[in-house]
Coordinates of C-alpha atoms in Angstrom, one line a residue:
X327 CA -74.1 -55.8 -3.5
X328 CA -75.3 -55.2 -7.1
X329 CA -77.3 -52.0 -6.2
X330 CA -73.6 -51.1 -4.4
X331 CA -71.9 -51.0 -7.6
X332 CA -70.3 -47.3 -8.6
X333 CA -69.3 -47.4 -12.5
X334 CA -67.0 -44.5 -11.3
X335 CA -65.4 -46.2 -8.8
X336 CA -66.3 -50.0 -9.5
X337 CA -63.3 -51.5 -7.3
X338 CA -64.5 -48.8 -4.1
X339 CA -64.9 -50.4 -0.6
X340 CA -64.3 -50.4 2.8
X341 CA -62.7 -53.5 3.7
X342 CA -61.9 -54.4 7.8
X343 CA -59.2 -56.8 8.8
X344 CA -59.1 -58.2 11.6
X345 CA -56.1 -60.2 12.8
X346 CA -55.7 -62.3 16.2
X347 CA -52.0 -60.8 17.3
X348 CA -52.3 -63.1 20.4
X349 CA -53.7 -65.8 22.3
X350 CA -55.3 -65.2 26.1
X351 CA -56.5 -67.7 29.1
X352 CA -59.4 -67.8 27.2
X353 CA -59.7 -65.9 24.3
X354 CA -57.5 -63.4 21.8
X355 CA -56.3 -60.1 21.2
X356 CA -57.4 -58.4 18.0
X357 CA -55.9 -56.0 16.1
X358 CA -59.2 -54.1 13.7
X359 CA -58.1 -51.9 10.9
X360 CA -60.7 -50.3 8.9
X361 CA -59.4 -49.1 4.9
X362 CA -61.3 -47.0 3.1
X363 CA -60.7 -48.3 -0.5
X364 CA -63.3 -45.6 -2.2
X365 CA -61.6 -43.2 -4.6
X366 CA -64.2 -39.9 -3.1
X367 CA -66.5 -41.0 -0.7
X368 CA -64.7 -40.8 2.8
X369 CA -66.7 -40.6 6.3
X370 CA -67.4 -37.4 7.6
X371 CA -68.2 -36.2 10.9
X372 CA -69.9 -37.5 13.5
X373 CA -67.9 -40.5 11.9
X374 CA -68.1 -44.6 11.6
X375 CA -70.2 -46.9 13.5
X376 CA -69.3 -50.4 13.4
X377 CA -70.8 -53.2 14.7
X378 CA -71.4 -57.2 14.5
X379 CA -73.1 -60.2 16.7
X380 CA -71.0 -62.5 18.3
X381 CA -71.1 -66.4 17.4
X382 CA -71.2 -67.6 20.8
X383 CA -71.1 -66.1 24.3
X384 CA -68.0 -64.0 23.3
X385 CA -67.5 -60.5 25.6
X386 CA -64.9 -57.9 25.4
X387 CA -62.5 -57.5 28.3
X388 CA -61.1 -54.5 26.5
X389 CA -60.5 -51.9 24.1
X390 CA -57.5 -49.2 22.9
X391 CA -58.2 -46.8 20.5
X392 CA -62.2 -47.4 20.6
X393 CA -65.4 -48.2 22.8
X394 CA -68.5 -49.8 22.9
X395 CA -71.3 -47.8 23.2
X396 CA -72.9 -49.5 25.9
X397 CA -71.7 -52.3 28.3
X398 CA -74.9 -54.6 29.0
X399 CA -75.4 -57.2 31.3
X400 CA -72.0 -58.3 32.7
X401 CA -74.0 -59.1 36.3
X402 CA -72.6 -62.8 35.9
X403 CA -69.0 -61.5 36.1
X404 CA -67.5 -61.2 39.6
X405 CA -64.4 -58.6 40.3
X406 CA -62.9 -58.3 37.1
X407 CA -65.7 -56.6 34.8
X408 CA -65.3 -56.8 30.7
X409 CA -65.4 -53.6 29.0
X410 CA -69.0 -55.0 27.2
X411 CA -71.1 -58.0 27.1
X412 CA -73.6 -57.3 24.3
X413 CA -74.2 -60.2 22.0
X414 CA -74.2 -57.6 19.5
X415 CA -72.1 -55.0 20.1
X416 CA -71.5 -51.2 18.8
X417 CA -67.9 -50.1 18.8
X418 CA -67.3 -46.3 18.0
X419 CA -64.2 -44.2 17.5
X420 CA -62.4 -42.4 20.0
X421 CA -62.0 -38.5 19.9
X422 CA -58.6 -36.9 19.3
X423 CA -56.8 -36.0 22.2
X424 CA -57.6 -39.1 24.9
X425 CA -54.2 -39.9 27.4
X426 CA -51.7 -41.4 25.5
X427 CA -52.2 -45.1 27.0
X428 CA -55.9 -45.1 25.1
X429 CA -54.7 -44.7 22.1
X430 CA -54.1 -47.1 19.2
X431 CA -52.0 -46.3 15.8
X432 CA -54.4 -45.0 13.2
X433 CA -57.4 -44.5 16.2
X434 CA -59.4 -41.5 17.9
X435 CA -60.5 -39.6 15.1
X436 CA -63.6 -39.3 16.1
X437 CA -64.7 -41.7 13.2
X438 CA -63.7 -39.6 10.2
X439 CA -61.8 -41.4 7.4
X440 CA -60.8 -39.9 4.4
X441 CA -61.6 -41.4 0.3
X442 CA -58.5 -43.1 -0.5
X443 CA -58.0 -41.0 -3.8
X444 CA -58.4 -37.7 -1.7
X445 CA -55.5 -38.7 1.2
X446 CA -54.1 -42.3 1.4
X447 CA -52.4 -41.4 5.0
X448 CA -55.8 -40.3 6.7
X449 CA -57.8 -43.1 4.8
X450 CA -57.4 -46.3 7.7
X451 CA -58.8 -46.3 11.3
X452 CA -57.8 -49.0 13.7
X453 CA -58.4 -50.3 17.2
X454 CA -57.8 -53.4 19.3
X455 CA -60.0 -55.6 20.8
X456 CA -59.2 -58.2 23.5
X457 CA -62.0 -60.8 23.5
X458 CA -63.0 -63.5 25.7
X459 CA -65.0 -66.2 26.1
X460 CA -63.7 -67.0 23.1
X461 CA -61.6 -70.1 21.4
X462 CA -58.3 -70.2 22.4
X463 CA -56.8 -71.2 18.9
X464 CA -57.6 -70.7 14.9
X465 CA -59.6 -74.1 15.1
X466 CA -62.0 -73.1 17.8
X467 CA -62.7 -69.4 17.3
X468 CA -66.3 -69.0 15.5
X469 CA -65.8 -65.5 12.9
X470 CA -67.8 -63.0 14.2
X471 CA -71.3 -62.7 11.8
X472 CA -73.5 -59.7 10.4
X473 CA -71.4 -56.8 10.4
X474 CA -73.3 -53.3 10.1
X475 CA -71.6 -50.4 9.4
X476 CA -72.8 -46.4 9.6
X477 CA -70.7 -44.0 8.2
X478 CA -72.3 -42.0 9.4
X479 CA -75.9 -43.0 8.1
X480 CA -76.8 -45.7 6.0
X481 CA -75.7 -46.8 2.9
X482 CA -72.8 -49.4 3.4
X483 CA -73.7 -53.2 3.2
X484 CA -71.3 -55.3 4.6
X485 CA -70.2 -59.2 3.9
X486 CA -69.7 -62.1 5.9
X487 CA -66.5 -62.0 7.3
X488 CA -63.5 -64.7 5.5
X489 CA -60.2 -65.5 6.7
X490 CA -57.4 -64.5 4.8
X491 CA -53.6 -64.6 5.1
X492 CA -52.4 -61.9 7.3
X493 CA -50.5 -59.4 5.2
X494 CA -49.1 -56.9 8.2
X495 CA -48.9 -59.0 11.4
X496 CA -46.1 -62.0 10.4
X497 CA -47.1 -63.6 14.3
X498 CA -50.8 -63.4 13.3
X499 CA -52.3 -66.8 13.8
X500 CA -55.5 -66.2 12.1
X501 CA -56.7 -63.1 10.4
X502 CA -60.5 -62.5 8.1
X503 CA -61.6 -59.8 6.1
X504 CA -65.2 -57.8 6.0
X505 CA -65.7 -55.8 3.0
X506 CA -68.5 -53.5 3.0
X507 CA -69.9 -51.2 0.1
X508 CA -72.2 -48.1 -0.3
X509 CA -75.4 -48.0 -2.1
X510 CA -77.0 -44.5 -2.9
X511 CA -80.3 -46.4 -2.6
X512 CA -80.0 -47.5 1.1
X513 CA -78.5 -44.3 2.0
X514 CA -81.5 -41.9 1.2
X515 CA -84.4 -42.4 -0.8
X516 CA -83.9 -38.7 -2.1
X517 CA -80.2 -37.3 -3.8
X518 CA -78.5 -35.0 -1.5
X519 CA -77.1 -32.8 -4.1
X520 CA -78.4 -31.0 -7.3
X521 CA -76.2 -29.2 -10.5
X522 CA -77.3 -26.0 -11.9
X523 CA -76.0 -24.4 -15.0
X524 CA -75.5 -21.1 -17.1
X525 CA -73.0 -20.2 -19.7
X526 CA -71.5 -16.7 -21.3
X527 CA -73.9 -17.4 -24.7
X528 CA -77.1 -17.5 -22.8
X529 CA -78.5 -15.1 -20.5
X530 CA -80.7 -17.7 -18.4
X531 CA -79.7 -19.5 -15.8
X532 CA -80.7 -23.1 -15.4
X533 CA -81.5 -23.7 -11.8
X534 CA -81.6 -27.4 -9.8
X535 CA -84.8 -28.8 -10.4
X536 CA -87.8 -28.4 -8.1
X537 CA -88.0 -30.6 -5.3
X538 CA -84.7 -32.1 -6.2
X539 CA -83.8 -33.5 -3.2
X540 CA -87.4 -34.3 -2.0
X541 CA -89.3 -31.0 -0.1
X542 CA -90.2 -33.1 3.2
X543 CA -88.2 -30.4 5.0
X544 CA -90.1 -27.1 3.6
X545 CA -91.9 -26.3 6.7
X546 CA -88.8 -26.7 9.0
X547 CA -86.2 -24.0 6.7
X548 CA -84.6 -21.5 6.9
X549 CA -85.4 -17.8 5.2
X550 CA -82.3 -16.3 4.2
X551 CA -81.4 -13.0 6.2
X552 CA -84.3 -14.1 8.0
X553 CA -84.4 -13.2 12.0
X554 CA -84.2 -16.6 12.7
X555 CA -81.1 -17.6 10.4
X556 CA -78.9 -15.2 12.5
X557 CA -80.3 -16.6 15.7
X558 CA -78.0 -17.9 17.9
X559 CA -77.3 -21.9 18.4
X560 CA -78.7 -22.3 14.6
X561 CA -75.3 -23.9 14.0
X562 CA -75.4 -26.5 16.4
X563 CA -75.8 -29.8 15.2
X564 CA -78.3 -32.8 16.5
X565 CA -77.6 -35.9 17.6
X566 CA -79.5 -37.6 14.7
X567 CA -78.1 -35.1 12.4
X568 CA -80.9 -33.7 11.0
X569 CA -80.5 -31.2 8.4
X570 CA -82.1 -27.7 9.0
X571 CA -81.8 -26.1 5.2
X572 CA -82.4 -22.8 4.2
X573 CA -85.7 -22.4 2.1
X574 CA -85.2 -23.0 -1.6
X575 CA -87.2 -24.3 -4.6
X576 CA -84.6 -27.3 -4.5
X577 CA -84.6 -27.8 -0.7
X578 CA -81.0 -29.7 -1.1
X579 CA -78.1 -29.5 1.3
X580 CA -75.8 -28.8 -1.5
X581 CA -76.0 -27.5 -5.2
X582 CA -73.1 -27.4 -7.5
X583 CA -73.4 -24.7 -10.2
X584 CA -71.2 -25.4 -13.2
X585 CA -70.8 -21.9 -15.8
X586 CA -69.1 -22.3 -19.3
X587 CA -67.4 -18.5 -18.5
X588 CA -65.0 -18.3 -21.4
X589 CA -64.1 -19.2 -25.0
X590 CA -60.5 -19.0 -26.7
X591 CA -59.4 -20.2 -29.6
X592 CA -57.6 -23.5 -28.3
X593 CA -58.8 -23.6 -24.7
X594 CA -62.5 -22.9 -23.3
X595 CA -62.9 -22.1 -19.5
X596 CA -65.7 -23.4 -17.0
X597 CA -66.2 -21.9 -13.0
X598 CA -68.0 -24.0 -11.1
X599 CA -69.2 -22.8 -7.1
X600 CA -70.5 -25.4 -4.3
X601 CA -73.2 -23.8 -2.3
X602 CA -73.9 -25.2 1.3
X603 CA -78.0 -24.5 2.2
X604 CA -77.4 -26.7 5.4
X605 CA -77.4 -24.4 8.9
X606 CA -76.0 -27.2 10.8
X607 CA -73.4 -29.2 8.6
X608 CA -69.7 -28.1 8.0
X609 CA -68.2 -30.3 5.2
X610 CA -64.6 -31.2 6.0
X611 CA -62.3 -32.5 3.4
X612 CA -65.4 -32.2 0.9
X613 CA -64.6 -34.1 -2.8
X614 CA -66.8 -33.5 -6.0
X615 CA -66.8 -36.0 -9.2
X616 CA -67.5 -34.7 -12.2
X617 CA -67.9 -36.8 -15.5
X618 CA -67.1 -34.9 -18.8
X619 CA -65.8 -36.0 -22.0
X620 CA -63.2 -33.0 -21.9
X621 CA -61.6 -33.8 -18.3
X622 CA -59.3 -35.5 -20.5
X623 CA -57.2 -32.4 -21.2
X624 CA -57.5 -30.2 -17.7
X625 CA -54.9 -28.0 -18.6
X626 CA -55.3 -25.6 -14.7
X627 CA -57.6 -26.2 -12.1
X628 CA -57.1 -22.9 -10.1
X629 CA -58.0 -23.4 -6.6
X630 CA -59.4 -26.4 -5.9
X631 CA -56.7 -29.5 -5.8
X632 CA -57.4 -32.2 -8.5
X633 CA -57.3 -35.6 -9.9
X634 CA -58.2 -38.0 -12.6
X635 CA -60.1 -40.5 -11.5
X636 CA -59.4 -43.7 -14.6
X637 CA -62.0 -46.5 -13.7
X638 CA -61.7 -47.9 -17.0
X639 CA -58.2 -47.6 -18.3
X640 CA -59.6 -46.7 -22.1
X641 CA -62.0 -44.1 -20.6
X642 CA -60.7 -41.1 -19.0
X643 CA -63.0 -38.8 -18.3
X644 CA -64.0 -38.3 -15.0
X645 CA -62.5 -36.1 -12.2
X646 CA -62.2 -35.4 -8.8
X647 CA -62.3 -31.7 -7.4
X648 CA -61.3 -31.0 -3.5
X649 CA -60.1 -28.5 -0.9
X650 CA -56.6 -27.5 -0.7
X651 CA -55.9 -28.4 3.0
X652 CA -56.0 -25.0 5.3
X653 CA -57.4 -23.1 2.5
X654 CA -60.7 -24.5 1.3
X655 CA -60.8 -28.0 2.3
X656 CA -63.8 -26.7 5.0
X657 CA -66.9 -26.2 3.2
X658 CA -68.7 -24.0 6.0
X659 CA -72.3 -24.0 6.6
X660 CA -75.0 -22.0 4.9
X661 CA -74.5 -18.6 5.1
X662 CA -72.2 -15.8 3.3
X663 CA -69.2 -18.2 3.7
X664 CA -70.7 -20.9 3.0
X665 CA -69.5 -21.6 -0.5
X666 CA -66.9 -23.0 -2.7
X667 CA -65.4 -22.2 -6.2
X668 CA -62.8 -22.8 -8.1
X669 CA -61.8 -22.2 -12.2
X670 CA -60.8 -25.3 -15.0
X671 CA -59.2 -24.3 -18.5
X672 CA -59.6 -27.2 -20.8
X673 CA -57.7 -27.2 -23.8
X674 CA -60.4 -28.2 -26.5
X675 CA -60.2 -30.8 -28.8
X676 CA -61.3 -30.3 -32.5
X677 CA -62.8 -33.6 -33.1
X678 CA -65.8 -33.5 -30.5
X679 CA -65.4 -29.7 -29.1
X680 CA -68.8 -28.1 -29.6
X681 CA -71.4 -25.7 -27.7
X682 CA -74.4 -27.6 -29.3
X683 CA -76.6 -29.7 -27.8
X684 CA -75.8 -29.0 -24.1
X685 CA -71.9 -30.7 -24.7
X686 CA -69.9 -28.3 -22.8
X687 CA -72.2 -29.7 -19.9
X688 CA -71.4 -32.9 -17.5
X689 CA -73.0 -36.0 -17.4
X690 CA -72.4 -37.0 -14.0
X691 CA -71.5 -34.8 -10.9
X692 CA -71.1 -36.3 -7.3
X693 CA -70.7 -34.7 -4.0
X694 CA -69.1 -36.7 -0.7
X695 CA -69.9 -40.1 -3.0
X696 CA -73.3 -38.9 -3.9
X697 CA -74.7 -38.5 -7.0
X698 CA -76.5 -35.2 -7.4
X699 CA -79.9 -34.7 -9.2
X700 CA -79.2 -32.7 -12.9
X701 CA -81.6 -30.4 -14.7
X702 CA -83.7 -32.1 -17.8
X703 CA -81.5 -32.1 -20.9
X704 CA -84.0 -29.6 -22.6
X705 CA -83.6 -27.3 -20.4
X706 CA -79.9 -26.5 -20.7
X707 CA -78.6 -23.1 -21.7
X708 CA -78.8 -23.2 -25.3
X709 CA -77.0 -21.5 -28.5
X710 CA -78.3 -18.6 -29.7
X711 CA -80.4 -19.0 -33.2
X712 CA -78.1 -19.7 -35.4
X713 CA -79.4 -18.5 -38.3
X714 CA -78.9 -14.8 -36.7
X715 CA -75.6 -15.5 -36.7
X716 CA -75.2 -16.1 -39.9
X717 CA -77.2 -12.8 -41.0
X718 CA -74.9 -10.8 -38.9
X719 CA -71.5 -12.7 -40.4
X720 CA -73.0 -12.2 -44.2
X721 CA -73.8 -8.5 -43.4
X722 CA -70.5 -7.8 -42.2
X723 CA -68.3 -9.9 -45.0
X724 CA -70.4 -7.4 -47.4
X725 CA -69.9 -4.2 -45.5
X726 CA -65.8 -5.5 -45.4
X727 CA -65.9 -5.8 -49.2
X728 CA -68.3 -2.3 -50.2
X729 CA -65.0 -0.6 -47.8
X730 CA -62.2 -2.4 -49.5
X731 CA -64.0 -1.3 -53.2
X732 CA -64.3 2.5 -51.8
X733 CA -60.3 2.5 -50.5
X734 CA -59.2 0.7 -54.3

């Protein structure tokens, strides 16, 4: 749990309830709600993966609004046949769409959950579960034990499950909570993002670093207006949802480029793009966090929908950037549409604005929860000299004042 801990989002979980709604000849009926507590990391598509081992001999008879992913031995059963009999069973969500009397409130979304800070109303995803084999009251049921969850890959750790008081059932007899949490670590052992940067006062650009999200997949990509990336199928995701990128000296699914564009006198203006590299990914309802000591005083985001994200209530300086729904809430994959922008005017503040020193730059960005590999401090677009600055500014104050002698 302690390499699980976000300083951006230090309260973020996934928590799953479950509550016994009623008693059966020889087991319970479960209601199983799954709440994603995490401010910008939701679970994308091909969705959640939950599963746990039983503490006895438990099976389910049943499901509504999800299924197992196999059944296993149920040869011992005669006539009526549960629905799975795996001491550790794999429950996934159903698609959208099923007949009506499959369905469950909150179910068949075919596993995607929204960050609670993006959508609240798509962030829970439920099921029910009738369970036998099983105690027959709150004093003989055993807690299910070792909960895993995928969503989809790895990443989340989850707790032993606790009984609780039922907060949505009032007939619930006995109800216990999982909560589960995401490490970057356990995820991938290389980020999945990487930040560029350029700015109006220096011509270079500072690209991702090499290798930024690890190069294991350079002799699998992708040349760009290559033969092959117009080929067609080169969309079609796998099963194991492997990544097929386009060839770069990054080799990352996703780079964010941030560009200080403008300076005014009391605002200052930065664009910043989201670049999909990935042939076979589509990123739906997408969220990037940025950390910046200026996100304090976002005076327009333009067309990206956004919010402050206030961890710490005397710190308020991180953000969260995401589509507008049916405009660009899809990022689509790699390719000539396969990108993202959006403009922030910041009104500056007089204390700490500066260009110096890389400030106008952030210190954290994330992408779908991740945190994305920046460039080296020393190689950020820098200030011109300043001492030609001041040459140019002396020259001029003297050619001003020659003029206003010749006019007297």
């Amino acid at each position: 749990f302690l390499a699980a801990y976000d300083p951006l989002d230090p309260t973020g979980n996934i928590t799953i309830k479950w509550d016994v709604v009623s008693w059966t000849a020889d087991g319970y009926v479960a209601s199983v709600t799954m709440s994603n507590f995490q401010m910008y990391r939701s679970i994308v598509s091909p969705g959640w993966t939950l599963g746990w081992q039983w503490a006895k001999k438990e099976v389910i008879w049943s499901m509504v609004g999800a299924q197992t992913t196999e059944q296993g031995d149920c040869s011992k059963f005669k006539g009526n046949v549960p629905h799975c009999c795996l001491r550790k069973p794999v429950v996934v969500d159903l698609f959208p769409g099923v007949p009506y009397n499959q369905q469950f409130s909150n179910c068949c979304k075919a596993g995607v959950v929204s960050a609670w800070g993006q959508d609240p109303s798509s962030s829970v995803s439920a099921f029910q579960v009738s369970v036998g084999v099983a105690g027959t009251s709150n004093k003989t049921v055993k807690l299910p034990m070792n909960f895993t969850l995928l969503g989809p890959g790895l990443g989340y750790t989850c707790g032993p499950a606790k009984v609780v008081p039922s907060t949505v059932y009032l007939t619930a007899d006995l109800t216990w909570n999982v909560t589960c949490t995401y490490s970057q670590f356990l995820a991938a052992k290389n980020p999945k993002c990487c930040v560029s940067f350029s700015s109006f006062y220096n011509q270079s650009i500072t690209p991702c670093p090499k290798c930024a999200c690890g190069c294991q997949n350079k002799n699998n990509c992708v040349v760009s207006d290559s033969k092959q990336a117009h080929k067609k199928g080169i969309n079609t995701p796998r099963k194991d949802n492997a990544p097929l990128l386009q060839c770069t000296h990054h080799m990352c699914p996703i780079r964010v480029h941030w560009h200080v564009k403008l300076n005014y006198k009391d605002y200052w203006r930065v664009k910043i793009a989201v670049t999909n590299f990935n042939y076979r990914m589509n990123y739906t309802q997408w969220t990037l966090v940025a950390q910046h000591p200026n996100l304090n005083a976002v005076t327009q985001v333009f067309s990206f929908d956004y919010k402050p994200l206030v961890p710490y209530e005397a710190i308020n300086d991180t953000g969260m950037f995401y589509g507008m729904k049916f405009y660009n809430d899809l990022l689509m994959e790699a390719g000539p549409q396969g990108n993202v922008q959006s403009e922030v005017l910041l009104r500056k503040n007089k204390d700490t604005f500066t260009f110096k020193h890389g400030w106008a730059f952030p210190r954290k960005v994330y992408f779908n929860g991740d945190e994305c590999l920046l460039p080296p401090p020393d190689a950020y677009p820098f200030l011109p000299n300043s001492a030609k600055v001041n040459s140019i500014t002396i020259s001029t104050m003297v050619v001003s004042a020659l003029l206003f002698l010749f006019i007297i």
